[in-house]
mmCIF file of C-alpha atoms in Angstrom:
data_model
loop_
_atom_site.group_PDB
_atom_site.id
_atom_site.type_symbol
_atom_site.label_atom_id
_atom_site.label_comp_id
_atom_site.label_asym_id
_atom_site.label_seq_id
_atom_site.Cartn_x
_atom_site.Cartn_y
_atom_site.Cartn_z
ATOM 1 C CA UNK A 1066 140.108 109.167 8.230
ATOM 2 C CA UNK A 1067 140.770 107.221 4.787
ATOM 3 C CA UNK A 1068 143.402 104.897 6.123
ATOM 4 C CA UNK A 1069 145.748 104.112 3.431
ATOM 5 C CA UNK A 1070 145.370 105.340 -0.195
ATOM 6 C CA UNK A 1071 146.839 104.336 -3.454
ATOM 7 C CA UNK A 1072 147.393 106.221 -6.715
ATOM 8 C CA UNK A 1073 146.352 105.447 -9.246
ATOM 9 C CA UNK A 1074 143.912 102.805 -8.999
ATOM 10 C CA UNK A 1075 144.883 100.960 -12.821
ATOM 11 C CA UNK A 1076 147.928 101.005 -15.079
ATOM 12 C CA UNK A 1077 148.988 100.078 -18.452
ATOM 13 C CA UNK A 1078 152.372 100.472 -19.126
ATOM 14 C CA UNK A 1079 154.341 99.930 -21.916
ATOM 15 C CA UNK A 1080 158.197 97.814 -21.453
ATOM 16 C CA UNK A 1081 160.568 100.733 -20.698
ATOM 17 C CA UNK A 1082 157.920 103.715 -19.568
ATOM 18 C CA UNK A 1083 158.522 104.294 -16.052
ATOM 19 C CA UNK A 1084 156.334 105.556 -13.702
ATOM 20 C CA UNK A 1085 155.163 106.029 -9.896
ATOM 21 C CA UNK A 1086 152.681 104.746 -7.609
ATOM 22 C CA UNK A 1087 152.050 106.760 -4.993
ATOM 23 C CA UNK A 1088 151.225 105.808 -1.429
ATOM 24 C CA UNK A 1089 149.652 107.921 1.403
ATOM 25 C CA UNK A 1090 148.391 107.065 4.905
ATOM 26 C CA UNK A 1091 147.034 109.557 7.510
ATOM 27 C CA UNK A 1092 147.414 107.474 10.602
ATOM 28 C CA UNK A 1093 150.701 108.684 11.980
ATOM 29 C CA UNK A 1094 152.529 105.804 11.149
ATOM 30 C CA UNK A 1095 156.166 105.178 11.335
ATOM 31 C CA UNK A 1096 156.399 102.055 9.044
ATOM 32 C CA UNK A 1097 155.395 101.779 5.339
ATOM 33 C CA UNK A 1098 155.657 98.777 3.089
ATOM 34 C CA UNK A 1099 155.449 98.035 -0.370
ATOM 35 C CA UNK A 1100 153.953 94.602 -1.532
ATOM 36 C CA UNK A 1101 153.636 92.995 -4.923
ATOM 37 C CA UNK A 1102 150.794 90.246 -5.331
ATOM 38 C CA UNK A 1103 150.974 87.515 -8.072
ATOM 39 C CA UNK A 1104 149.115 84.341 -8.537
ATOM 40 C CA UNK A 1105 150.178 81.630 -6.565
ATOM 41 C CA UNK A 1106 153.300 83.223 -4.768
ATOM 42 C CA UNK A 1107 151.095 86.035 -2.554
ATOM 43 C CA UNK A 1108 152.960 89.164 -1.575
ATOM 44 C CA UNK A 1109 156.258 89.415 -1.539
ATOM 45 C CA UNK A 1110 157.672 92.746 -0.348
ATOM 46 C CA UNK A 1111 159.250 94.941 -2.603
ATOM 47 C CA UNK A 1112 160.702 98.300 -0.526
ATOM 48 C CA UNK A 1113 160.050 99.775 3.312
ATOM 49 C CA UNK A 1114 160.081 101.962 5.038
ATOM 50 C CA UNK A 1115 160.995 102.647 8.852
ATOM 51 C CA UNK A 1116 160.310 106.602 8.820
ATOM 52 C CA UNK A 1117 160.785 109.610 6.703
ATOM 53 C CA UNK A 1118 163.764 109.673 5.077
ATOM 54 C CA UNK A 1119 164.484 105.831 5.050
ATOM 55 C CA UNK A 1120 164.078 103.199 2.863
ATOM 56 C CA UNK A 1121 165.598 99.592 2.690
ATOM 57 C CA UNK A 1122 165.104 96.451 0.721
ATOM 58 C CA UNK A 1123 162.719 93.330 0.797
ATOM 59 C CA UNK A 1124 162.637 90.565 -0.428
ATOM 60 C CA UNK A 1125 162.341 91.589 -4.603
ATOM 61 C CA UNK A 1126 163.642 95.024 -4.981
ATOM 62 C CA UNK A 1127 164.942 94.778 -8.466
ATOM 63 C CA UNK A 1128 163.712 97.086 -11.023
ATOM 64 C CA UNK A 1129 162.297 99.676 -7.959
ATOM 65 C CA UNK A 1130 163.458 102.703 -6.363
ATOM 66 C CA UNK A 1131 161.753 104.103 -3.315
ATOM 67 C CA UNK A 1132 161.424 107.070 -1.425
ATOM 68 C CA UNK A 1133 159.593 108.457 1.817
ATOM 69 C CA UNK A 1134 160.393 112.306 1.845
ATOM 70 C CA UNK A 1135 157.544 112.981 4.244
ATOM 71 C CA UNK A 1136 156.068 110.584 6.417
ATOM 72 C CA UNK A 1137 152.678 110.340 5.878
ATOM 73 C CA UNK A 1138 154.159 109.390 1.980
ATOM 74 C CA UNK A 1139 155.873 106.386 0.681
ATOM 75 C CA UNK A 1140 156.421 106.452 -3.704
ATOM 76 C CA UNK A 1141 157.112 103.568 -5.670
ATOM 77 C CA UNK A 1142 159.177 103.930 -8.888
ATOM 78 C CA UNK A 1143 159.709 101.639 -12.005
ATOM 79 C CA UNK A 1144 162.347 103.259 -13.887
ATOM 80 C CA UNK A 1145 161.710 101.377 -16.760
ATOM 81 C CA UNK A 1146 159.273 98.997 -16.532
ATOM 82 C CA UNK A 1147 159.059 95.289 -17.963
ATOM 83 C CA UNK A 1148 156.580 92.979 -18.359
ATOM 84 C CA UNK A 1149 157.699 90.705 -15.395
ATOM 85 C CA UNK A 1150 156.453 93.895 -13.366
ATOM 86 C CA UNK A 1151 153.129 92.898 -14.216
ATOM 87 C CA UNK A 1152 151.574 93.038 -10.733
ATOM 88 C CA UNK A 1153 148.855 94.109 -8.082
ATOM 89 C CA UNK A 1154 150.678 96.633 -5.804
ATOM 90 C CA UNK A 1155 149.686 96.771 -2.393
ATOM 91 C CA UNK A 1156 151.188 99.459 0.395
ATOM 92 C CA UNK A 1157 150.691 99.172 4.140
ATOM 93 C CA UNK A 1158 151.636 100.961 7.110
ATOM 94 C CA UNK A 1159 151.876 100.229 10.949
ATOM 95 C CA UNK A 1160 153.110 101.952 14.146
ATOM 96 C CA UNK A 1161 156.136 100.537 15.671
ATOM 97 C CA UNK A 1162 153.540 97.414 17.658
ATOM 98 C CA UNK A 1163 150.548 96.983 15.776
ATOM 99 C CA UNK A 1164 149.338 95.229 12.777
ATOM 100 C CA UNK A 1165 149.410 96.110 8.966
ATOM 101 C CA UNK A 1166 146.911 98.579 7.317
ATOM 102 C CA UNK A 1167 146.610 97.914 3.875
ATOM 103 C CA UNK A 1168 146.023 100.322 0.952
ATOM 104 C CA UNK A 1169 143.373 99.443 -1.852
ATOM 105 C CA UNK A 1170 146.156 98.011 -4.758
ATOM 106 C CA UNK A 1171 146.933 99.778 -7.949
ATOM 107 C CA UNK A 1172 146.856 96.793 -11.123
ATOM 108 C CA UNK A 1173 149.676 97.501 -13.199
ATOM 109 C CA UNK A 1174 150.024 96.355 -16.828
ATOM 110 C CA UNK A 1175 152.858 96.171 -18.747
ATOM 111 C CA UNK A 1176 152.852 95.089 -22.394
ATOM 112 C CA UNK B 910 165.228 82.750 6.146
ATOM 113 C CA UNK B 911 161.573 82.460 7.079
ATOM 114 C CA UNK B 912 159.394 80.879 4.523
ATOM 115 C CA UNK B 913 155.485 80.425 4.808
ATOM 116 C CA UNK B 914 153.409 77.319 2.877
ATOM 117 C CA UNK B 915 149.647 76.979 2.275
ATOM 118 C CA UNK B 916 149.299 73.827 0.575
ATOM 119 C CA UNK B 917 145.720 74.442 -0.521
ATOM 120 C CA UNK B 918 145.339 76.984 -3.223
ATOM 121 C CA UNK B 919 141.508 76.138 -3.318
ATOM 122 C CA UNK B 920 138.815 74.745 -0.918
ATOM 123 C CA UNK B 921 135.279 74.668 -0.902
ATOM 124 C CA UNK B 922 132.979 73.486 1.485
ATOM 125 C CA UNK B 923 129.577 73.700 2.004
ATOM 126 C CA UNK B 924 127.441 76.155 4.623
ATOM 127 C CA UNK B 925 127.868 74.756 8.226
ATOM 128 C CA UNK B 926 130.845 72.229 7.319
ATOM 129 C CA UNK B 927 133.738 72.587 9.421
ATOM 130 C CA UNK B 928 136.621 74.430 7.510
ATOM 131 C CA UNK B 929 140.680 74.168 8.387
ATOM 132 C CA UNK B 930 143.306 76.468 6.199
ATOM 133 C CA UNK B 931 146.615 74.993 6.387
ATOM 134 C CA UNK B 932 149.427 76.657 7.179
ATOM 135 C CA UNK B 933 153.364 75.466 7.943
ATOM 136 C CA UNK B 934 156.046 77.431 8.642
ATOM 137 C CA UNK B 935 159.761 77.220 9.153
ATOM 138 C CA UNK B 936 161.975 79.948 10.746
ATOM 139 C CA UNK B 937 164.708 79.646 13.150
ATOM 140 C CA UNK B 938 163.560 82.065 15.703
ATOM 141 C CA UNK B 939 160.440 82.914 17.727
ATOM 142 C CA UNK B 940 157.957 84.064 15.034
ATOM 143 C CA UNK B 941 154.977 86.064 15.464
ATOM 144 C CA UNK B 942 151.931 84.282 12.649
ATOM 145 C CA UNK B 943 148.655 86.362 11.461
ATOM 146 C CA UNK B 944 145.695 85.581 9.147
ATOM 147 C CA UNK B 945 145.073 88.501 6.627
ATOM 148 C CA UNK B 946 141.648 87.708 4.627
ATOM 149 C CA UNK B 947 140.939 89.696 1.224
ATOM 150 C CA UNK B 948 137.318 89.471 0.591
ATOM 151 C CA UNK B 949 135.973 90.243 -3.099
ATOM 152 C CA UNK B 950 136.845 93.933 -4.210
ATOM 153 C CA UNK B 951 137.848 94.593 -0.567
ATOM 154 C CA UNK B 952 141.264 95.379 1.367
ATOM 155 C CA UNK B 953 143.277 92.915 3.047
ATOM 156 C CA UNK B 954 142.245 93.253 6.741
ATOM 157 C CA UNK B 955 143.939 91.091 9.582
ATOM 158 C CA UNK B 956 141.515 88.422 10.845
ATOM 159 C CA UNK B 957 143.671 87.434 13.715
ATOM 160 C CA UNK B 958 147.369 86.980 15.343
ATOM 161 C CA UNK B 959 148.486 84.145 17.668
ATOM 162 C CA UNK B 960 149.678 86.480 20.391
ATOM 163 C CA UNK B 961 146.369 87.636 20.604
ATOM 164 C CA UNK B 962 144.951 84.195 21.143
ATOM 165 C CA UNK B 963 141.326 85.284 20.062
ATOM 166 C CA UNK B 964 138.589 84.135 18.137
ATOM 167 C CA UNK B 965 137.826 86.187 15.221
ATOM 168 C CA UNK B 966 134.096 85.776 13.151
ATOM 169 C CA UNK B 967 133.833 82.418 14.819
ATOM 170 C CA UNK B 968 137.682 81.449 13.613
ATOM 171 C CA UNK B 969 140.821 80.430 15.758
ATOM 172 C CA UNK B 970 143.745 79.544 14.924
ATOM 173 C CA UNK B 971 146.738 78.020 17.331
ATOM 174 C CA UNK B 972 150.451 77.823 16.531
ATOM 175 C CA UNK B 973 151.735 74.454 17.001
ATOM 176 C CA UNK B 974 155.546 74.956 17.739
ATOM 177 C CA UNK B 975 156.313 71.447 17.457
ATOM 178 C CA UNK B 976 154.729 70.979 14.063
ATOM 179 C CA UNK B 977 155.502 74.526 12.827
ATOM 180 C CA UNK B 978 151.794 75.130 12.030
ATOM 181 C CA UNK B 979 149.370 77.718 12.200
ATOM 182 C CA UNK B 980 146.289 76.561 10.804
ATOM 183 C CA UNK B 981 142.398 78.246 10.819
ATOM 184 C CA UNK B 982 139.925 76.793 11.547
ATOM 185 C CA UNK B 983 136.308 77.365 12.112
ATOM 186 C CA UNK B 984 133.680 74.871 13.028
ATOM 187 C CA UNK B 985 130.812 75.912 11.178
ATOM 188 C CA UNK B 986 131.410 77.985 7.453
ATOM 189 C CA UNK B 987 129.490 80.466 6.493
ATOM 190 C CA UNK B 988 128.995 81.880 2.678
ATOM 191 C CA UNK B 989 130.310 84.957 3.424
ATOM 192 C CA UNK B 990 133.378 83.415 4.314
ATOM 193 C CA UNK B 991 134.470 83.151 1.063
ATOM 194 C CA UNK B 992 137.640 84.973 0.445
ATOM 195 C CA UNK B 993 141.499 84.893 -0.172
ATOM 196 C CA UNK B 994 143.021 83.782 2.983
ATOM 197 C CA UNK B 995 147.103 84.773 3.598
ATOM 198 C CA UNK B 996 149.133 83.008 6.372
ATOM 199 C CA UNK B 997 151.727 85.236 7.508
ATOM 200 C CA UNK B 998 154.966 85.463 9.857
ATOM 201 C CA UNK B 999 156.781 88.129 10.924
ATOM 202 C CA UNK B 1000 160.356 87.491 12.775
ATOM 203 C CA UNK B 1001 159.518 88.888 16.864
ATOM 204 C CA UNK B 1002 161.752 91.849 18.161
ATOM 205 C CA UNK B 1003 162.605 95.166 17.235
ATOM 206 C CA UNK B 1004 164.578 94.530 14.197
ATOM 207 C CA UNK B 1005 162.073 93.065 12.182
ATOM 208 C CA UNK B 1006 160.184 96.356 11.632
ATOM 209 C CA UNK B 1007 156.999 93.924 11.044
ATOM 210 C CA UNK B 1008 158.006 92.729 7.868
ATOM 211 C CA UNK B 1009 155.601 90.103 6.600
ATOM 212 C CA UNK B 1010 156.071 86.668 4.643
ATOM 213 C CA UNK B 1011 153.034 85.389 2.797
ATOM 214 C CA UNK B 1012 152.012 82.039 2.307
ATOM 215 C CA UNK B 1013 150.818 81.551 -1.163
ATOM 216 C CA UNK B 1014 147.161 82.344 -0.353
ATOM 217 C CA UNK B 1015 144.210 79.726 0.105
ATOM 218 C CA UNK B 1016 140.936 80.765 -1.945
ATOM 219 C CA UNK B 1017 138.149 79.396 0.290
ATOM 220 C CA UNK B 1018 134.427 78.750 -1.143
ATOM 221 C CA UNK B 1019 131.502 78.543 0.656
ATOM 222 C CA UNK B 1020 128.543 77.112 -1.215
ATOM 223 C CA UNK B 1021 125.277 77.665 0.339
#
């Protein structure tokens, strides 16, 4: 049972490459999240997720598409990234009542 | 909208001193408040929730409607409390699909 798992681990990026970080968890659960971590303002939440095949917006969504095709799955895109997206990226999951499980991070860098 | 405030980025105590992390909160509703802790090169785990009303590695931590506080506290710190220390709410009811606010984090030291 790995709990929740993050891909990849580390990132450099440079302004305008996009790429995906990929989320899985293997606990069943309905809800995914995805956080973004920055010193001084803590996580803010970016994309979730209440099952497969849904997504809505948090709190900062700009610059990030999302997508939960199968439920143990939740992807986070930067279509073309930018240095403000400079960022430790955190996913959880939860059943419906429950707390948060939190994934490892991925560090992104982009120059 | 909710919003979350640790006013301590950094404390340090020493080994067996009390410790409090502060945390205020405003929202309009009937929140529900955690404590997430992120020690070094580890996860962020839940240390406890008020609903719960528990006592977690020697901490508590009661929500003060009237003030609009949550605060930790433990009476006697240990090193290997040092960590990153989140204050969170989460709106209660169905809706909220357990969305979390942060507070800004609090990095506690414990020096031996």
């Amino acid at each position: 049972n790995a709990g929740v798992t993050q891909t990849p681990k580390f990132r450099v990026l440079k302004t305008g490459q996009s790429m995906t970080l990929l989320c899985a968890q293997d606990m069943n659960h309905e809800y995914m999240y995805w956080y973004r971590q920055d010193p001084g303002m803590g996580l803010r939440l970016i994309h979730y997720s209440v099952g497969e095949g849904t997504t809505a917006k948090g709190e900062v969504p700009d610059g990030y598409n999302v997508s939960r095709l199968k439920k143990q799955n939740f992807l986070l895109g930067l279509e073309s990234a930018a240095p403000s997206q400079t960022s430790v990226y955190f996913c959880a999951s939860r059943e419906r009542v429950d707390e948060q499980y939190f994934g490892p991070g991925t560090r992104l860098t982009v120059t | 909208a909710q919003r979350v405030t640790q006013p301590e980025k950094l404390l340090s105590v020493f080994k067996g001193a009390p410790v409090e992390l502060k945390c205020n909160y405003s929202y309009s509703g009937s929140p529900e408040l955690f404590w997430y802790v992120q020690y070094s090169r580890q996860r962020l785990q839940l240390l406890l929730r008020h609903i719960s009303r528990e006592s977690i590695k020697g901490f508590t931590a009661d929500l003060n409607k009237g003030e609009t506080s949550f605060h930790l506290k433990k009476p006697f710190a240990q090193e290997e409390d040092s960590a990153m220390y989140y204050c969170a709410l989460s709106p209660a009811g169905g809706t909220s699909y357990g969305k979390l606010t942060f507070g800004q984090g609090t990095i506690l030291t414990v020096h031996p």
